Short mmCIF file of C-alpha atoms and ligand atoms in Angstrom, two decimals:
data_model
loop_
_atom_site.label_atom_id
_atom_site.label_comp_id
_atom_site.label_asym_id
_atom_site.label_seq_id
_atom_site.Cartn_x
_atom_site.Cartn_y
_atom_site.Cartn_z
CA UNK A 1 -10.85 12.50 14.57
CA UNK A 2 -7.89 10.68 15.60
CA UNK A 3 -4.18 12.20 15.91
CA UNK A 4 -2.09 11.60 13.11
CA UNK A 5 0.26 9.01 13.47
CA UNK A 6 3.81 10.12 13.67
CA UNK A 7 6.95 8.24 13.55
CA UNK A 8 10.40 8.88 14.62
CA UNK A 9 10.37 12.31 13.39
CA UNK A 10 7.71 14.28 11.33
CA UNK A 11 8.16 14.70 7.65
CA UNK A 12 5.60 17.23 6.82
CA UNK A 13 5.62 19.45 9.74
CA UNK A 14 3.17 22.35 9.81
CA UNK A 15 0.67 20.25 8.35
CA UNK A 16 -2.26 18.73 10.01
CA UNK A 17 -5.17 16.46 9.56
CA UNK A 18 -6.57 17.85 6.44
CA UNK A 19 -9.84 18.74 7.52
CA UNK A 20 -13.43 19.07 5.28
CA UNK A 21 -14.07 22.87 5.43
CA UNK A 22 -16.70 22.71 2.23
CA UNK A 23 -17.50 24.59 -1.16
CA UNK A 24 -17.12 28.20 0.30
CA UNK A 25 -13.45 27.40 2.09
CA UNK A 26 -10.25 29.08 0.50
CA UNK A 27 -8.16 26.96 2.45
CA UNK A 28 -5.88 25.17 -0.03
CA UNK A 29 -5.15 22.51 2.49
CA UNK A 30 -9.20 21.83 3.14
CA UNK A 31 -11.34 18.93 1.28
CA UNK A 32 -14.11 21.57 0.25
CA UNK A 33 -16.20 18.48 -1.58
CA UNK A 34 -14.81 15.05 0.30
CA UNK A 35 -16.59 14.75 3.22
CA UNK A 36 -15.35 10.79 4.13
CA UNK A 37 -19.03 10.25 6.79
CA UNK A 38 -21.46 11.97 4.21
CA UNK A 39 -23.60 9.69 2.64
CA UNK A 40 -23.95 9.19 -0.88
CA UNK A 41 -27.31 7.14 -1.12
CA UNK A 42 -26.91 3.99 0.64
CA UNK A 43 -22.91 4.22 1.05
CA UNK A 44 -20.51 6.70 2.80
CA UNK A 45 -17.93 9.46 0.32
CA UNK A 46 -15.11 6.55 1.72
CA UNK A 47 -17.21 3.68 0.99
CA UNK A 48 -17.71 4.65 -2.31
CA UNK A 49 -14.38 6.21 -3.28
CA UNK A 50 -11.79 3.88 -1.74
CA UNK A 51 -8.97 6.38 -1.90
CA UNK A 52 -5.36 4.90 -2.35
CA UNK A 53 -2.13 6.56 -2.18
CA UNK A 54 0.50 5.30 -4.52
CA UNK A 55 4.04 4.79 -3.05
CA UNK A 56 6.10 5.16 -6.20
CA UNK A 57 5.23 8.42 -7.66
CA UNK A 58 4.47 9.89 -4.12
CA UNK A 59 7.82 9.03 -1.93
CA UNK A 60 10.12 7.33 -4.89
CA UNK A 61 9.69 9.91 -7.40
CA UNK A 62 12.09 13.25 -6.58
CA UNK A 63 10.98 14.51 -9.84
CA UNK A 64 13.70 13.06 -12.45
CA UNK A 65 12.63 13.04 -16.27
CA UNK A 66 14.57 12.01 -19.28
CA UNK A 67 16.44 15.41 -19.48
CA UNK A 68 17.36 15.93 -16.02
CA UNK A 69 17.46 14.49 -12.46
CA UNK A 70 14.93 15.20 -9.36
CA UNK A 71 13.96 18.54 -8.24
CA UNK A 72 12.75 17.74 -4.65
CA UNK A 73 14.91 17.05 -1.68
CA UNK A 74 13.14 14.47 0.29
CA UNK A 75 14.25 14.41 3.82
CA UNK A 76 13.50 10.52 4.19
CA UNK A 77 16.25 9.54 1.09
CA UNK A 78 18.87 11.14 3.47
CA UNK A 79 19.56 8.00 5.65
CA UNK A 80 23.04 6.21 5.82
CA UNK A 81 21.82 2.90 4.34
CA UNK A 82 19.58 1.63 1.96
CA UNK A 83 17.32 0.03 4.60
CA UNK A 84 17.60 3.12 6.68
CA UNK A 85 16.43 5.00 3.63
CA UNK A 86 13.56 2.64 3.09
CA UNK A 87 12.35 2.67 6.82
CA UNK A 88 12.38 6.13 6.58
CA UNK A 89 10.41 6.61 3.38
CA UNK A 90 7.84 3.98 5.21
CA UNK A 91 7.18 6.51 8.05
CA UNK A 92 6.99 9.55 5.94
CA UNK A 93 4.32 7.44 3.65
CA UNK A 94 2.21 6.73 6.92
CA UNK A 95 2.69 10.04 8.05
CA UNK A 96 1.33 11.34 4.67
CA UNK A 97 -1.80 8.85 4.36
CA UNK A 98 -3.04 9.55 7.75
CA UNK A 99 -2.61 13.24 7.70
CA UNK A 100 -4.61 12.98 4.21
CA UNK A 101 -7.51 10.48 5.59
CA UNK A 102 -6.92 7.85 2.83
CA UNK A 103 -8.16 4.65 3.97
CA UNK A 104 -5.52 2.49 1.57
CA UNK A 105 -2.27 2.83 -0.12
CA UNK A 106 -0.35 0.39 -3.06
CA UNK A 107 3.24 -0.49 -3.73
CA UNK A 108 5.69 -2.28 -5.57
CA UNK A 109 8.22 -4.67 -4.01
CA UNK A 110 10.85 -2.29 -4.71
CA UNK A 111 9.33 1.08 -3.80
CA UNK A 112 9.01 -0.90 -0.25
CA UNK A 113 12.13 -2.22 0.20
CA UNK A 114 15.49 -1.97 -1.59
CA UNK A 115 16.65 -3.96 -4.68
CA UNK A 116 19.35 -6.28 -4.70
CA UNK A 117 20.48 -8.44 -7.56
CA UNK A 118 21.33 -11.55 -5.01
CA UNK A 119 17.71 -13.53 -4.75
CA UNK A 120 17.90 -14.21 -1.17
CA UNK A 121 19.13 -10.64 -0.15
CA UNK A 122 16.29 -9.30 -2.00
CA UNK A 123 13.79 -11.67 -0.27
CA UNK A 124 15.11 -10.83 2.78
CA UNK A 125 14.98 -6.84 2.43
CA UNK A 126 11.05 -7.17 1.35
CA UNK A 127 10.22 -8.83 4.24
CA UNK A 128 11.88 -6.79 6.83
CA UNK A 129 10.27 -3.91 5.30
CA UNK A 130 6.23 -5.76 5.19
CA UNK A 131 7.08 -6.40 8.88
CA UNK A 132 7.36 -3.04 9.69
CA UNK A 133 4.63 -2.07 6.86
CA UNK A 134 2.47 -4.18 9.04
CA UNK A 135 2.80 -2.69 12.24
CA UNK A 136 2.45 0.71 10.51
CA UNK A 137 -0.90 -0.58 8.96
CA UNK A 138 -1.94 -2.00 12.21
CA UNK A 139 -1.11 1.68 14.44
CA UNK A 140 -2.76 3.57 11.99
CA UNK A 141 -5.64 1.51 10.82
CA UNK A 142 -4.77 1.84 7.00
CA UNK A 143 -4.95 -0.94 4.53
CA UNK A 144 -3.29 -1.85 1.39
CA UNK A 145 -5.33 -1.63 -1.58
CA UNK A 146 -2.92 -3.88 -3.92
CA UNK A 147 0.62 -5.07 -3.88
CA UNK A 148 2.46 -5.62 -7.29
CA UNK A 149 5.87 -6.45 -8.40
CA UNK A 150 8.06 -3.96 -10.63
CA UNK A 151 8.78 -6.33 -13.56
CA UNK A 152 10.09 -3.03 -15.62
CA UNK A 153 12.92 -0.92 -14.47
CA UNK A 154 15.73 -3.55 -13.86
CA UNK A 155 17.92 -3.59 -17.21
CA UNK A 156 17.13 -7.28 -16.76
CA UNK A 157 14.10 -6.54 -17.62
CA UNK A 158 14.42 -4.64 -21.13
CA UNK A 159 13.12 -7.47 -23.26
CA UNK A 160 10.13 -8.43 -21.07
CA UNK A 161 9.70 -10.45 -18.11
CA UNK A 162 7.18 -12.82 -18.16
CA UNK A 163 7.02 -12.65 -22.11
CA UNK A 164 10.86 -12.28 -22.44
CA UNK A 165 12.96 -14.57 -25.20
CA UNK A 166 14.96 -15.45 -22.57
CA UNK A 167 14.05 -18.51 -20.10
CA UNK A 168 16.30 -17.33 -17.58
CA UNK A 169 14.84 -13.83 -17.10
CA UNK A 170 11.19 -15.60 -17.02
CA UNK A 171 12.09 -17.48 -14.15
CA UNK A 172 14.12 -14.22 -12.27
CA UNK A 173 11.00 -12.63 -13.04
CA UNK A 174 9.21 -15.01 -10.59
CA UNK A 175 11.05 -14.45 -7.80
CA UNK A 176 9.71 -11.14 -7.52
CA UNK A 177 6.36 -11.98 -8.22
CA UNK A 178 6.13 -14.63 -5.64
CA UNK A 179 7.27 -12.31 -3.30
CA UNK A 180 5.26 -9.37 -4.23
CA UNK A 181 2.13 -11.93 -3.75
CA UNK A 182 3.80 -12.90 -0.15
CA UNK A 183 4.18 -9.73 0.87
CA UNK A 184 0.22 -8.75 -0.21
CA UNK A 185 -1.32 -11.42 1.32
CA UNK A 186 1.35 -10.92 5.00
CA UNK A 187 -0.15 -7.48 4.75
CA UNK A 188 -3.84 -8.43 4.01
CA UNK A 189 -3.85 -6.70 0.61
CA UNK A 190 -7.49 -6.66 -1.06
CA UNK A 191 -6.11 -7.16 -4.74
CA UNK A 192 -2.61 -7.87 -6.71
CA UNK A 193 -2.20 -5.73 -9.75
CA UNK A 194 -0.08 -6.71 -12.90
CA UNK A 195 0.83 -3.66 -15.10
CA UNK A 196 2.95 -5.36 -18.09
CA UNK A 197 5.59 -2.85 -17.85
CA UNK A 198 7.84 -4.64 -20.78
CA UNK A 199 5.29 -7.18 -21.83
CA UNK A 200 5.60 -6.10 -25.80
CA UNK A 201 7.70 -5.64 -28.24
CA UNK A 202 9.88 -2.85 -29.49
CA UNK A 203 10.11 -4.34 -33.13
CA UNK A 204 8.25 -7.59 -34.93
CA UNK A 205 11.34 -8.20 -36.99
CA UNK A 206 12.93 -10.40 -33.94
CA UNK A 207 9.29 -11.39 -31.96
CA UNK A 208 7.28 -14.61 -32.18
CA UNK A 209 4.48 -12.84 -30.63
CA UNK A 210 2.60 -15.64 -30.28
CA UNK A 211 5.12 -17.53 -28.39
CA UNK A 212 5.55 -14.85 -26.09
CA UNK A 213 1.85 -14.59 -25.35
CA UNK A 214 1.13 -18.12 -24.49
CA UNK A 215 4.36 -17.74 -22.06
CA UNK A 216 2.48 -14.72 -20.41
CA UNK A 217 -0.64 -16.80 -19.84
CA UNK A 218 1.28 -19.57 -18.57
CA UNK A 219 3.23 -17.23 -16.45
CA UNK A 220 -0.23 -15.33 -15.10
CA UNK A 221 -1.88 -18.62 -14.32
CA UNK A 222 1.10 -19.79 -12.06
CA UNK A 223 0.60 -16.72 -10.55
CA UNK A 224 -2.84 -17.09 -9.71
CA UNK A 225 -2.28 -20.73 -8.58
CA UNK A 226 0.70 -19.35 -5.75
CA UNK A 227 -1.39 -16.53 -5.06
CA UNK A 228 -4.80 -18.88 -4.30
CA UNK A 229 -2.46 -21.61 -2.64
CA UNK A 230 -1.13 -19.00 -0.08
CA UNK A 231 -4.41 -17.51 0.69
CA UNK A 232 -4.90 -14.65 -1.63
CA UNK A 233 -8.75 -14.43 -1.81
CA UNK A 234 -8.38 -11.11 -3.45
CA UNK A 235 -8.47 -9.75 -7.53
CA UNK A 236 -5.94 -9.98 -9.24
CA UNK A 237 -6.08 -7.30 -11.40
CA UNK A 238 -4.54 -6.52 -15.07
CA UNK A 239 -3.63 -3.16 -15.92
CA UNK A 240 -3.82 -2.22 -19.94
CA UNK A 241 -1.73 0.08 -21.43
CA UNK A 242 -1.06 0.20 -25.01
CA UNK A 243 2.61 1.61 -25.42
CA UNK A 244 5.20 3.28 -23.19
CA UNK A 245 7.78 1.82 -22.71
CA UNK A 246 7.46 -0.45 -25.68
CA UNK A 247 6.40 0.18 -29.00
CA UNK A 248 3.38 -1.91 -28.39
CA UNK A 249 2.53 -3.44 -25.37
CA UNK A 250 0.19 -6.68 -24.93
CA UNK A 251 -2.20 -5.56 -22.48
CA UNK A 252 -3.29 -3.22 -25.30
CA UNK A 253 -6.73 -2.14 -23.73
CA UNK A 254 -9.50 -3.24 -22.06
CA UNK A 255 -10.82 -5.15 -25.20
CA UNK A 256 -7.33 -6.72 -25.99
CA UNK A 257 -7.44 -8.04 -22.43
CA UNK A 258 -10.83 -9.33 -22.00
CA UNK A 259 -10.14 -11.15 -24.92
CA UNK A 260 -7.09 -12.34 -23.88
CA UNK A 261 -8.45 -13.07 -20.43
CA UNK A 262 -11.38 -15.31 -21.79
CA UNK A 263 -9.06 -16.92 -24.39
CA UNK A 264 -7.01 -18.27 -21.42
CA UNK A 265 -9.29 -19.27 -18.75
CA UNK A 266 -8.25 -16.46 -16.74
CA UNK A 267 -11.35 -14.30 -16.53
CA UNK A 268 -12.77 -15.92 -13.18
CA UNK A 269 -9.60 -14.64 -11.38
CA UNK A 270 -8.53 -11.53 -13.06
CA UNK A 271 -9.89 -8.37 -13.56
CA UNK A 272 -9.00 -5.02 -15.13
CA UNK A 273 -7.28 -2.21 -13.14
CA UNK A 274 -8.50 1.13 -15.62
CA UNK A 275 -5.88 4.03 -15.85
CA UNK A 276 -7.50 7.08 -17.20
CA UNK A 277 -4.36 7.90 -18.98
CA UNK A 278 -3.49 4.76 -20.68
CA UNK A 279 -6.66 4.87 -21.89
CA UNK A 280 -6.37 8.23 -23.31
CA UNK A 281 -2.74 6.88 -24.88
CA UNK A 282 -4.59 3.75 -26.85
CA UNK A 283 -6.68 6.36 -28.41
CA UNK A 284 -10.30 5.89 -26.26
CA UNK A 285 -11.69 7.92 -23.50
CA UNK A 286 -11.17 6.91 -19.55
CA UNK A 287 -14.75 6.62 -19.53
CA UNK A 288 -14.79 4.13 -22.54
CA UNK A 289 -12.04 1.66 -21.26
CA UNK A 290 -14.17 1.54 -17.80
CA UNK A 291 -17.45 0.82 -19.91
CA UNK A 292 -16.01 -2.16 -21.83
CA UNK A 293 -14.19 -3.52 -18.62
CA UNK A 294 -17.28 -2.93 -17.03
CA UNK A 295 -19.60 -4.85 -19.39
CA UNK A 296 -17.45 -7.56 -19.63
CA UNK A 297 -17.72 -8.08 -15.55
CA UNK A 298 -14.53 -7.27 -15.51
CA UNK A 299 -13.73 -3.80 -13.83
CA UNK A 300 -11.87 -4.33 -10.64
CA UNK A 301 -9.87 -1.41 -9.80
CA UNK A 302 -8.73 2.24 -11.31
CA UNK A 303 -5.90 4.12 -11.58
CA UNK A 304 -7.01 7.39 -10.79
CA UNK A 305 -4.87 10.34 -13.24
CA UNK A 306 -5.03 11.98 -16.72
CA UNK A 307 -3.22 13.04 -19.78
CA UNK A 308 -2.63 16.27 -20.88
CA UNK A 309 -4.33 17.11 -24.23
CA UNK A 310 -1.54 18.52 -26.16
CA UNK A 311 1.42 15.48 -25.18
CA UNK A 312 1.08 11.93 -26.80
CA UNK A 313 2.66 10.59 -23.25
CA UNK A 314 1.82 9.15 -20.02
CA UNK A 315 1.87 12.31 -17.78
CA UNK A 316 0.71 10.94 -14.85
CA UNK A 317 -1.20 14.37 -13.70
CA UNK A 318 -3.59 14.46 -10.91
CA UNK A 319 -7.37 14.54 -12.08
CA UNK A 320 -8.60 17.49 -11.86
CA UNK A 321 -11.54 17.47 -14.52
CA UNK A 322 -14.79 17.25 -13.58
CA UNK A 323 -16.41 15.82 -16.68
CA UNK A 324 -13.80 12.97 -16.81
CA UNK A 325 -14.83 12.14 -13.20
CA UNK A 326 -18.63 12.25 -13.52
CA UNK A 327 -18.16 10.05 -16.59
CA UNK A 328 -16.17 7.32 -14.50
CA UNK A 329 -18.18 7.59 -11.36
CA UNK A 330 -21.50 6.88 -13.28
CA UNK A 331 -19.86 3.74 -14.95
CA UNK A 332 -18.59 2.97 -11.69
CA UNK A 333 -22.31 3.30 -9.82
CA UNK A 334 -24.27 1.57 -12.39
CA UNK A 335 -22.32 -1.51 -11.96
CA UNK A 336 -23.05 -1.29 -7.94
CA UNK A 337 -19.33 -0.16 -6.45
CA UNK A 338 -15.60 -0.85 -7.18
CA UNK A 339 -15.02 -3.02 -4.16
CA UNK A 340 -12.88 -4.71 -3.47
CA UNK A 341 -10.43 -2.18 -5.71
CA UNK A 342 -10.59 1.22 -5.32
CA UNK A 343 -9.00 4.69 -6.91
CA UNK A 344 -5.53 4.72 -6.68
CA UNK A 345 -4.03 8.40 -7.32
CA UNK A 346 -1.08 6.55 -9.91
CA UNK A 347 -0.39 10.60 -10.60
CA UNK A 348 3.00 12.62 -9.82
CA UNK A 349 3.09 16.10 -8.67
CA UNK A 350 4.87 18.46 -11.88
CA UNK A 351 8.83 18.65 -11.55
CA UNK A 352 8.31 21.81 -10.95
CA UNK A 353 6.41 21.52 -7.93
CA UNK A 354 8.88 21.11 -5.12
CA UNK A 355 7.53 22.04 -1.87
CA UNK A 356 6.17 19.28 0.65
CA UNK A 357 2.86 20.55 0.87
CA UNK A 358 2.06 20.34 -2.92
CA UNK A 359 1.78 16.49 -2.28
CA UNK A 360 -0.87 17.33 -0.15
CA UNK A 361 -2.44 19.86 -2.43
CA UNK A 362 -2.32 17.23 -5.33
CA UNK A 363 -4.34 14.66 -3.49
CA UNK A 364 -6.92 16.82 -2.07
CA UNK A 365 -7.34 18.02 -5.63
CA UNK A 366 -8.05 14.57 -6.76
CA UNK A 367 -10.26 14.07 -3.89
CA UNK A 368 -12.39 16.64 -4.38
CA UNK A 369 -12.67 15.94 -8.07
CA UNK A 370 -13.73 12.46 -7.55
CA UNK A 371 -16.03 13.71 -4.20
CA UNK A 372 -17.73 16.14 -7.13
CA UNK A 373 -17.76 13.61 -9.74
CA UNK A 374 -19.09 10.98 -7.41
CA UNK A 375 -22.30 13.65 -6.26
CA UNK A 376 -23.30 14.45 -9.39
CA UNK A 377 -22.88 11.34 -11.17
CA UNK A 378 -25.46 9.88 -8.13
CA UNK A 379 -27.44 12.90 -8.79
CA UNK A 380 -27.98 12.19 -13.07
CA UNK A 381 -28.74 8.75 -11.96
CA UNK A 382 -30.98 8.79 -9.23
CA UNK A 383 -32.78 12.14 -9.79
CA UNK A 384 -32.32 12.92 -13.60
CA UNK A 385 -34.29 11.98 -16.49
CA UNK A 386 -30.76 10.56 -17.98
CA UNK A 387 -31.65 6.83 -17.19
CA UNK A 388 -35.36 7.34 -18.64
CA UNK A 389 -34.13 8.95 -21.66
CA UNK A 390 -31.46 6.53 -22.65
CA UNK A 391 -33.91 3.44 -21.88
CA UNK A 392 -36.65 5.29 -23.80
CA UNK A 393 -34.04 4.99 -26.68
CA UNK A 394 -33.95 1.48 -26.68
CA UNK A 395 -37.68 1.08 -26.03
CA UNK A 396 -38.38 -0.52 -28.99
CA UNK A 397 -36.61 -3.91 -27.76
CA UNK A 398 -38.55 -3.92 -24.75
CA UNK A 399 -41.70 -5.70 -26.66
CA UNK A 400 -43.09 -7.05 -29.64
CA UNK A 401 -40.49 -7.80 -32.65
CA UNK A 402 -37.94 -6.00 -30.82
CA UNK A 403 -38.01 -8.49 -27.83
CA UNK A 404 -38.33 -11.52 -29.67
CA UNK A 405 -34.93 -10.44 -31.68
CA UNK A 406 -32.90 -9.73 -28.44
CA UNK A 407 -34.31 -13.44 -26.93
CA UNK A 408 -33.03 -15.34 -30.58
CA UNK A 409 -35.88 -16.13 -31.61
CA UNK A 410 -36.29 -14.58 -35.61
CA UNK A 411 -34.41 -15.15 -38.25
CA UNK A 412 -32.54 -12.69 -41.09
CA UNK A 413 -35.67 -13.39 -43.08
CA UNK A 414 -38.11 -12.74 -40.47
CA UNK A 415 -36.59 -9.32 -40.39
CA UNK A 416 -36.92 -9.01 -43.71
CA UNK A 417 -40.52 -9.32 -43.90
CA UNK A 418 -41.20 -7.04 -40.66
CA UNK A 419 -39.06 -4.21 -42.83
CA UNK A 420 -41.41 -4.71 -46.15
CA UNK A 421 -44.39 -4.47 -44.01
CA UNK A 422 -43.10 -1.33 -41.79
CA UNK A 423 -41.89 0.90 -44.59
CA UNK A 424 -38.96 3.41 -44.13
CA UNK A 425 -38.19 3.74 -40.32
CA UNK A 426 -38.63 7.19 -38.77
CA UNK A 427 -35.66 9.19 -38.13
CA UNK A 428 -34.78 9.07 -34.43
CA UNK A 429 -32.52 11.84 -32.95
CA UNK A 430 -29.51 10.69 -30.62
CA UNK A 431 -30.30 13.83 -28.80
CA UNK A 432 -26.73 14.04 -27.62
CA UNK A 433 -26.92 17.79 -26.74
CA UNK A 434 -29.56 17.18 -24.22
CA UNK A 435 -27.35 14.65 -21.94
CA UNK A 436 -24.31 17.10 -22.41
CA UNK A 437 -26.42 20.09 -21.08
CA UNK A 438 -27.64 18.02 -18.15
CA UNK A 439 -24.38 17.20 -16.93
CA UNK A 440 -23.55 20.87 -16.51
CA UNK A 441 -26.47 21.50 -15.35
CA UNK A 442 -25.72 19.62 -12.20
CA UNK A 443 -22.42 20.13 -12.19
CA UNK A 444 -23.41 23.75 -11.63
CA UNK A 445 -25.87 22.94 -9.14
C1 LIG B 501 2.99 2.89 -15.47
C2 LIG B 501 1.89 2.37 -14.17
C3 LIG B 501 1.91 1.54 -13.14
C4 LIG B 501 1.17 0.79 -12.41
C5 LIG B 501 1.84 -0.35 -11.44
O1 LIG B 501 2.33 3.72 -16.15
O2 LIG B 501 0.73 2.57 -14.61
O3 LIG B 501 2.64 2.62 -12.12
O4 LIG B 501 0.20 1.57 -11.95
O5 LIG B 501 2.92 -0.81 -11.87
CO1 LIG B 502 -1.11 3.03 -12.85
#
């Protein structure tokens, strides 16, 4: 195990590299299930899970909410200038990534570098910080899972970025997308994400929806073309979310975005980044939106978090529910993995969690929850009767007339003839409880 890379000062003193201690350990600062090098099937846990820490929640968000300011004092926020603070934040972030033992991180342009209204100043800030991040990546071996641009915080984007009714704002949004794509390429980022923060509407009364969606497609096409022209080879990822901050967001859910990408010929370059709490906001389960994306061949990456069953908003909690992680990993394993995507913890510690070690505890819990989800999902698929049971449910399509139907060889009239001959179909139980019991049985092993 290599020694943690430490910058000019240590931001998380008293915490070393997080060890794996196994399920009997009560040490809060140790992994109980995540053992990076342990093989699950053909790949190691690290290769399956491809964990990333996000910059914005972990190092930028001091706990502010609509009712009050931040509650945490971040030592990296004490510098005398915005650039000095950004440099200190970078050191703190790489110290954290290294001590936690994650292979990847993700950022928005203005998490990494200070924002500026002046275009040249904005670009200079980002280039300066990208050069430093590149050095930290080389020194630590930590890689960039994805970069993105924040096109939703600045007041100029209040009516949207690419879908803004004012062309001047659409053009200004291009400044950030162009710079963030360049930053991602420079840092070897394996994906690039578009979360359409305010691409949607607050009211249909003043909105020309079709025109905005056409602008969105035009903008994404330009971004794709620019990205490819500067050597970006990875996946471009759209992150669906149905609402918040807008009343309605155009990238509503997996099914909506799949239709949009196909309609505009973008489905070869773009895939989806599915976030658990966004899926639940759209009235689906996390597993549902993953499955829809995967069935379209579009599941590219995951923002791992969870919502709160009693709250109707995006609480971005760390994932701890094993039932959810088993379900998610079943989808991922069935499609043969997530690479070049990964599992990014788009999650924040609670406002009341104010100690430096809380950030470690939250990530350890999330990583262990997905490691256990991976183990159980793999066992269910490889060793349990699950896949056989599911296949048997559809066995009538594997031969005879059922197979002919799947292959398009029968007409509606043919089906009527078959039905008239066969008589009333026998009732066949869905046996849902059998599957539910199997998950718990394997979780308890
Ligand atoms: C917001 C959200 C974003 C994206 C990146 O709900 O999920 O953090 O992941 O812009
Ligand atoms: Co997200």
